[in-house]
CSV table of N, CA and C in Angstrom, one decimal:
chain,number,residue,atom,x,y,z
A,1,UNK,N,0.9,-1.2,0.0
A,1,UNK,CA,0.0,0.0,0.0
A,1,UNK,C,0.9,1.2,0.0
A,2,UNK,N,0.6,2.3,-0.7
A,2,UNK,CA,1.6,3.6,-0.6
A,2,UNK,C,0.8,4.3,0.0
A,3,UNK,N,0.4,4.3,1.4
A,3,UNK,CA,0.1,5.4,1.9
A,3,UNK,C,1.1,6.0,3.2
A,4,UNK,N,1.2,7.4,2.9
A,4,UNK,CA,2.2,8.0,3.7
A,4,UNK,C,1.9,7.7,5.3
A,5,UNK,N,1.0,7.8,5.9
A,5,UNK,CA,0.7,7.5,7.0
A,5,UNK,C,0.8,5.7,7.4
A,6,UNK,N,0.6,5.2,6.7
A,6,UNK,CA,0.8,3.3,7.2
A,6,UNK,C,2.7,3.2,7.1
A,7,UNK,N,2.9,4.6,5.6
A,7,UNK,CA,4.8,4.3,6.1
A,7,UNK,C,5.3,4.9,7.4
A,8,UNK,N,4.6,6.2,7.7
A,8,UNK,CA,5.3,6.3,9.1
A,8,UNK,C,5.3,5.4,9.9
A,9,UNK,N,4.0,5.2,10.5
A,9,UNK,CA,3.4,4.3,11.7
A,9,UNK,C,4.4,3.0,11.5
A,10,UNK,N,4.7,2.7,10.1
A,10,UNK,CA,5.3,1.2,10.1
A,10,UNK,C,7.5,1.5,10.5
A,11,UNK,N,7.3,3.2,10.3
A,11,UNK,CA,9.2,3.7,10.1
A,11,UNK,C,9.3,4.0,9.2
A,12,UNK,N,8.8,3.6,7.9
A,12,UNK,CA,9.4,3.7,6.4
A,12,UNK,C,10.1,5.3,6.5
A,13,UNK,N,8.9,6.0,6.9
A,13,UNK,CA,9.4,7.1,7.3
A,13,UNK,C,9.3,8.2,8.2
A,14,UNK,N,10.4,8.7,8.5
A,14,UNK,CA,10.9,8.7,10.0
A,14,UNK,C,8.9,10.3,10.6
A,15,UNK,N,9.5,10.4,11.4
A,15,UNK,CA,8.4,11.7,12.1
A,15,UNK,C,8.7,11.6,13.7
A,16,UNK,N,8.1,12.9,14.3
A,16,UNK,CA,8.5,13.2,15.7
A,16,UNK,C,7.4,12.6,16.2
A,17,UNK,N,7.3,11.2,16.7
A,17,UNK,CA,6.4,10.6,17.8
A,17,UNK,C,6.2,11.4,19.1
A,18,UNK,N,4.8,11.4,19.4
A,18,UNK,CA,4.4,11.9,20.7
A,18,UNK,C,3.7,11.3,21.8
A,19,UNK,N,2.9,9.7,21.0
A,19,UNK,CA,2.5,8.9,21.7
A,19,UNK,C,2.0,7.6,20.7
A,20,UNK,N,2.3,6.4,21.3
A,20,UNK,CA,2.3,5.6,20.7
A,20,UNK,C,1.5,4.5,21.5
A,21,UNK,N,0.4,4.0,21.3
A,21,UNK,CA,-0.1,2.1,22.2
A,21,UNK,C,-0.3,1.2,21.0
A,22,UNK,N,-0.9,0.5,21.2
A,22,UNK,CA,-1.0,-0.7,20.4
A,22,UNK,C,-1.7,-0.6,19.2
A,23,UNK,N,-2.7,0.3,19.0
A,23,UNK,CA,-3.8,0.8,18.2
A,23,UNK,C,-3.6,2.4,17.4
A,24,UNK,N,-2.3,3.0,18.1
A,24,UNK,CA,-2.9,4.3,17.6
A,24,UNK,C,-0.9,4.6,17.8
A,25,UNK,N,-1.1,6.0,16.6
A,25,UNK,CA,0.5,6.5,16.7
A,25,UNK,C,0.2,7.9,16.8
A,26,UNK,N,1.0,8.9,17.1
A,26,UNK,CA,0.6,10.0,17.2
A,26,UNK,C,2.4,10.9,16.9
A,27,UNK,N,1.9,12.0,16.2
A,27,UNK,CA,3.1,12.6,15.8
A,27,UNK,C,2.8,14.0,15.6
A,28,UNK,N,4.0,14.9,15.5
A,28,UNK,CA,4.2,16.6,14.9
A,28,UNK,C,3.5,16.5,13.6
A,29,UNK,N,3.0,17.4,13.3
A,29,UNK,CA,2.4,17.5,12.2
A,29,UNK,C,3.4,18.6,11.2
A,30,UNK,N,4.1,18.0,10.5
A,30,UNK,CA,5.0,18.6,9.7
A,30,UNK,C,4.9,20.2,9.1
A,31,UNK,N,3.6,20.7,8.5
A,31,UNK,CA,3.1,22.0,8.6
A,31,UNK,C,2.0,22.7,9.8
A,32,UNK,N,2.7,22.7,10.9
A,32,UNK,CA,1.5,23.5,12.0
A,32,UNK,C,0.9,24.2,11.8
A,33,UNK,N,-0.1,24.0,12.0
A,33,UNK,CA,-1.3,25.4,12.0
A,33,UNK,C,-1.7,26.0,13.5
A,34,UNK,N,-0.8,25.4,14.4
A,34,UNK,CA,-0.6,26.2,15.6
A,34,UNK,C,0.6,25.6,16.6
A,35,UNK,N,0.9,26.1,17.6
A,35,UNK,CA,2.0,25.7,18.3
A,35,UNK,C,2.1,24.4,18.6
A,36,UNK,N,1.0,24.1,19.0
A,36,UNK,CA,0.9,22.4,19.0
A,36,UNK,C,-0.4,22.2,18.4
A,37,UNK,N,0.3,21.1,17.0
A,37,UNK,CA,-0.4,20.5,15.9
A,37,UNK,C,0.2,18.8,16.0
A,38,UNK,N,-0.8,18.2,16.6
A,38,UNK,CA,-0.4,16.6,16.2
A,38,UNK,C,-1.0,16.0,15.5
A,39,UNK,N,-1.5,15.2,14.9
A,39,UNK,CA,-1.7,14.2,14.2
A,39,UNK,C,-1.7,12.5,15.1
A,40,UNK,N,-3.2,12.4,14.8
A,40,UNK,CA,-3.2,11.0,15.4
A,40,UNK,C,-3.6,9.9,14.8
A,41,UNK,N,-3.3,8.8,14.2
A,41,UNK,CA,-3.4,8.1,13.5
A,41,UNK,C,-3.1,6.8,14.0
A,42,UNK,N,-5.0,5.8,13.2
A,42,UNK,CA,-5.1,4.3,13.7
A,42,UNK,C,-3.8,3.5,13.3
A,43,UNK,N,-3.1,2.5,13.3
A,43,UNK,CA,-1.7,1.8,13.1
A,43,UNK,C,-2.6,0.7,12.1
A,44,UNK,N,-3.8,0.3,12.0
A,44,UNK,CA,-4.2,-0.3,11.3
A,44,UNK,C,-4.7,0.9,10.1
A,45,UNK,N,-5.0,0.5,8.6
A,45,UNK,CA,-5.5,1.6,7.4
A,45,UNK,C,-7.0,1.3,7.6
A,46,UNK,N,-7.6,2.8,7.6
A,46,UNK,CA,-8.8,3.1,7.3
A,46,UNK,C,-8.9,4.5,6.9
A,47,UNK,N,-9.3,4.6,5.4
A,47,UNK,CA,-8.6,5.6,4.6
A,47,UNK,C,-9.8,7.0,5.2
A,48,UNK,N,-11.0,6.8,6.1
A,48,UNK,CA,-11.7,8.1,6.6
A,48,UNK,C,-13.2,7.6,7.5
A,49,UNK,N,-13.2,8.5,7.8
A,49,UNK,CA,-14.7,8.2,8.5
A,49,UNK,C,-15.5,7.9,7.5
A,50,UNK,N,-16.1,8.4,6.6
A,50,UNK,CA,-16.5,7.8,5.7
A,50,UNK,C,-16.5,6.2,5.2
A,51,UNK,N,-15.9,6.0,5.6
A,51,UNK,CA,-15.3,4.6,5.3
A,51,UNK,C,-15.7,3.6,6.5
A,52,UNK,N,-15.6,4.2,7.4
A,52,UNK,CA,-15.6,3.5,8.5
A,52,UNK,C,-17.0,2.8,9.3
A,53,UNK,N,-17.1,1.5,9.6
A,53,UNK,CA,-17.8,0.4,9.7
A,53,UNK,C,-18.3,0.4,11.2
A,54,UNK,N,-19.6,0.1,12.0
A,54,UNK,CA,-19.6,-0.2,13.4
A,54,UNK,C,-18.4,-1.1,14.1
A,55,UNK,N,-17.9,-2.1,13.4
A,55,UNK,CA,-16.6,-2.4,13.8
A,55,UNK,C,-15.7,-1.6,14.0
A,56,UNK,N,-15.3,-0.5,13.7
A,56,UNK,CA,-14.2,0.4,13.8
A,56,UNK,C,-14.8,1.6,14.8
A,57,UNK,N,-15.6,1.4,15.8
A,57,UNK,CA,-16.1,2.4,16.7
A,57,UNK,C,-15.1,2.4,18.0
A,58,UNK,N,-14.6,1.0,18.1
A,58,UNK,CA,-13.1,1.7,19.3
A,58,UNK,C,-12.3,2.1,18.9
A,59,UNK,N,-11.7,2.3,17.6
A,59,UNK,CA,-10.5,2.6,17.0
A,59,UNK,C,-10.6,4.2,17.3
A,60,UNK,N,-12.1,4.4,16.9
A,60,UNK,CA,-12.5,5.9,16.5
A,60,UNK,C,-12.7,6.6,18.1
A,61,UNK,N,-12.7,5.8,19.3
A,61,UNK,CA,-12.6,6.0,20.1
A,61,UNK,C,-11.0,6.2,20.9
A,62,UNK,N,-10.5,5.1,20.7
A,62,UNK,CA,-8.7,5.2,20.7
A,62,UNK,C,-8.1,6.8,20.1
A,63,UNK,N,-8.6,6.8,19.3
A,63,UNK,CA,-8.2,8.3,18.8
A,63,UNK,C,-8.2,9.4,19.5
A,64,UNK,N,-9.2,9.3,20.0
A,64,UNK,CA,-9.8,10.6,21.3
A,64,UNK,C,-9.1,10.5,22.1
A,65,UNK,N,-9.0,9.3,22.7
A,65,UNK,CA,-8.4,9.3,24.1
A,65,UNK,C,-7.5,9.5,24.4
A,66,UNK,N,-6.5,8.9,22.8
A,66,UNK,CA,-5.1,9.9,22.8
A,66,UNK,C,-4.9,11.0,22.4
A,67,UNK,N,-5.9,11.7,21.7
A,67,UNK,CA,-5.5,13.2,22.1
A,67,UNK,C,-5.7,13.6,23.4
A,68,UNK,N,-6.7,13.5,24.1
A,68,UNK,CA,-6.7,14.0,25.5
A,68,UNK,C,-5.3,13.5,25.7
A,69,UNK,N,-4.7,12.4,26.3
A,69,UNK,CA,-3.7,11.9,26.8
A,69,UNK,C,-2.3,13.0,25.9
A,70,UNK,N,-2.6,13.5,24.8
A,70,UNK,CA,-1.2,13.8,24.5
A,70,UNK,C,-1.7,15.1,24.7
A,71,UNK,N,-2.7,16.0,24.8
A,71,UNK,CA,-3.0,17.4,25.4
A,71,UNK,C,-3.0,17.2,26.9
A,72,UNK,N,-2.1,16.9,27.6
A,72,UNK,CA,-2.6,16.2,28.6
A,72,UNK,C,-0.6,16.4,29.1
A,73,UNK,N,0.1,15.7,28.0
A,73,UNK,CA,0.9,15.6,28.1
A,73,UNK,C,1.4,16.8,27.6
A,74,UNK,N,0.7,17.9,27.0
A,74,UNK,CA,1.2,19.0,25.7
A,74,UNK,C,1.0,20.2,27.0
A,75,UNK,N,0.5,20.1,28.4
A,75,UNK,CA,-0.1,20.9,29.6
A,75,UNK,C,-1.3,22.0,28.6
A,76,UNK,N,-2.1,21.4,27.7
A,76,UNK,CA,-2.9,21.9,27.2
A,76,UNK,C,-4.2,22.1,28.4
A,77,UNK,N,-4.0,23.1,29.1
A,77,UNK,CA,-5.0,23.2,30.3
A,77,UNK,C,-6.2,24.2,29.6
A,78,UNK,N,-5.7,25.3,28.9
A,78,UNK,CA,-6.3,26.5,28.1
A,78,UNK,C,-7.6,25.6,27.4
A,79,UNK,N,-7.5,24.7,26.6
A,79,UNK,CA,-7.8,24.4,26.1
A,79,UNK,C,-7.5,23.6,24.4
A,80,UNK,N,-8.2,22.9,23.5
A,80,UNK,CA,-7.8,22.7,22.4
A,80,UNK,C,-8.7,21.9,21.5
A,81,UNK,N,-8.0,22.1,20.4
A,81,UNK,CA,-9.5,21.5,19.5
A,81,UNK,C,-9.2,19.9,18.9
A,82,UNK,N,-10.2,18.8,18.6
A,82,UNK,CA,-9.6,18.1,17.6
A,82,UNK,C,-10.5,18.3,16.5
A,83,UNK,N,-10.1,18.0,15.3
A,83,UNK,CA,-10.4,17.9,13.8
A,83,UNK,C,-10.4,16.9,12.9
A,84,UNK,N,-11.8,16.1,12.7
A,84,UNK,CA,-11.4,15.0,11.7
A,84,UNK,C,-11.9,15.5,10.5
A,85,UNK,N,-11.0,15.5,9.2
A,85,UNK,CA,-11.5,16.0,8.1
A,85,UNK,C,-11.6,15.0,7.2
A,86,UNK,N,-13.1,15.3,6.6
A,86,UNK,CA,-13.3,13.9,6.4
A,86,UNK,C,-13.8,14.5,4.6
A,87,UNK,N,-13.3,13.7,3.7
A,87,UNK,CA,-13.0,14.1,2.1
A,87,UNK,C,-12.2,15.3,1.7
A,88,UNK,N,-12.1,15.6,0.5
A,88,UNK,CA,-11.1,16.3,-0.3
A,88,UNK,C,-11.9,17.8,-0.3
A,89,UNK,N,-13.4,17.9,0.0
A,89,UNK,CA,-13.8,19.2,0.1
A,89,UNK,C,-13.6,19.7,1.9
A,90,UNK,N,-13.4,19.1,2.6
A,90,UNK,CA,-13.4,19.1,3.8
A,90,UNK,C,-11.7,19.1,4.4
A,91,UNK,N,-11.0,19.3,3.2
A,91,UNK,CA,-9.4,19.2,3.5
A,91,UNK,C,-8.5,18.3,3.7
A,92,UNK,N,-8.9,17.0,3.7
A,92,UNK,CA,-8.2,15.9,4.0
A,92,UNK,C,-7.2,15.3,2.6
A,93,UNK,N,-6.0,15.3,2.9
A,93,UNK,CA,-5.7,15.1,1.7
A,93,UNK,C,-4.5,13.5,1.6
A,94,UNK,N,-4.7,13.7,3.0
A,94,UNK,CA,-4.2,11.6,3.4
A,94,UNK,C,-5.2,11.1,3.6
A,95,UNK,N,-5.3,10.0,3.0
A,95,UNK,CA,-6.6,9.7,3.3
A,95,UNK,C,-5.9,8.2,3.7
A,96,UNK,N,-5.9,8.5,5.0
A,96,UNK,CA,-5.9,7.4,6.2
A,96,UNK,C,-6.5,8.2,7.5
A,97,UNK,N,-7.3,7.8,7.9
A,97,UNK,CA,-8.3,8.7,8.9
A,97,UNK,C,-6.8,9.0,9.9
A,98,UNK,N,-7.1,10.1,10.3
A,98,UNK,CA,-6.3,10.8,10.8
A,98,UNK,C,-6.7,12.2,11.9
A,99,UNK,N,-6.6,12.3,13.3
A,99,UNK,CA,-7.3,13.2,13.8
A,99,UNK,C,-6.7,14.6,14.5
A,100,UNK,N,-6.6,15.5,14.1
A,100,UNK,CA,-5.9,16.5,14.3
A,100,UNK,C,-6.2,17.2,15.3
A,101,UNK,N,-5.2,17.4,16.8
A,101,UNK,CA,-5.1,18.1,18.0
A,101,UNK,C,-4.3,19.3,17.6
A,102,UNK,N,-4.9,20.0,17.6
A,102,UNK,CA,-4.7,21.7,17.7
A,102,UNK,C,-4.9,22.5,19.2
A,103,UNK,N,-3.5,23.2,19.4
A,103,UNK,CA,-3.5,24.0,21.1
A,103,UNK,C,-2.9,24.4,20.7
A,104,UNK,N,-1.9,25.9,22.1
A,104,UNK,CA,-1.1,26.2,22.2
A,104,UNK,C,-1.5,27.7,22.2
A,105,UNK,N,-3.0,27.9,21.9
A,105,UNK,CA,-2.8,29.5,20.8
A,105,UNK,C,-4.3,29.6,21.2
A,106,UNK,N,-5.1,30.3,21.1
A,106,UNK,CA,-6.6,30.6,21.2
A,106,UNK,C,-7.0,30.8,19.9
A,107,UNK,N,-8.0,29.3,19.7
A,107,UNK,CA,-8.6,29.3,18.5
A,107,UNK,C,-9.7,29.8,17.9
A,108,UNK,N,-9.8,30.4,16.7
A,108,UNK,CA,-11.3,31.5,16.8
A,108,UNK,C,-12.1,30.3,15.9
A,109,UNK,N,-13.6,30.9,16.3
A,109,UNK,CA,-14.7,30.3,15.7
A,109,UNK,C,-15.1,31.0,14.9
A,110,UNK,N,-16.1,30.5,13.8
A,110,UNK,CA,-15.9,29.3,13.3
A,110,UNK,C,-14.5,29.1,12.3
A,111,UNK,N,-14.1,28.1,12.1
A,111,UNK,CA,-13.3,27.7,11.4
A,111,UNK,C,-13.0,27.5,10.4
A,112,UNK,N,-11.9,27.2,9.5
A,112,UNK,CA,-11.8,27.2,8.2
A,112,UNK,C,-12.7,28.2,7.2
């Protein structure tokens, strides 16, 4: 499979890990869109929510809990947002579901 995200999570290629369990990887997100931008992604492929089956409802939950855990670890006290973008009009442009923790900065509403 060539997807850039199943190469990280697997090493192909390298990224700044932030948290890692058995189900989920979490990393810097190479263009930030705020002081702290991670990226959290299932270690198994599921190319988006869209995609995604009642079987994949802990996966989708694993997600969450490591961003709490890594805003948690980031002393994200202020607050912070997550973002799943889900298709090409919606901004996603890996399509390996992927959930974006944004902090660090005060985020204005609405978005994008």
């Amino acid at each position: 499979m060539d997807c850039l995200f199943c190469k990280i999570v697997s090493g192909q290629i390298p990224a700044k890990k932030v948290y890692e369990d058995s189900a989920v990887f979490a990393f810097h997100d190479v263009d930030p869109q705020a002081p702290t931008h991670v990226l959290i992604v299932p270690k198994q492929h599921l190319a988006g929510l869209k995609e995604a089956q009642p079987q994949d409802a802990e996966i989708i939950g694993r997600l969450n809990l490591a961003a709490a855990e890594v805003a948690r670890q980031s002393n994200l006290t202020g607050g912070y947002r997550t973002v799943l973008n889900v298709g090409p009009d919606a901004g996603q442009s890996v399509f390996h579901m992927h959930l974006h923790l944004l902090g660090g900065r005060k985020l204005d509403w609405p978005p994008g």
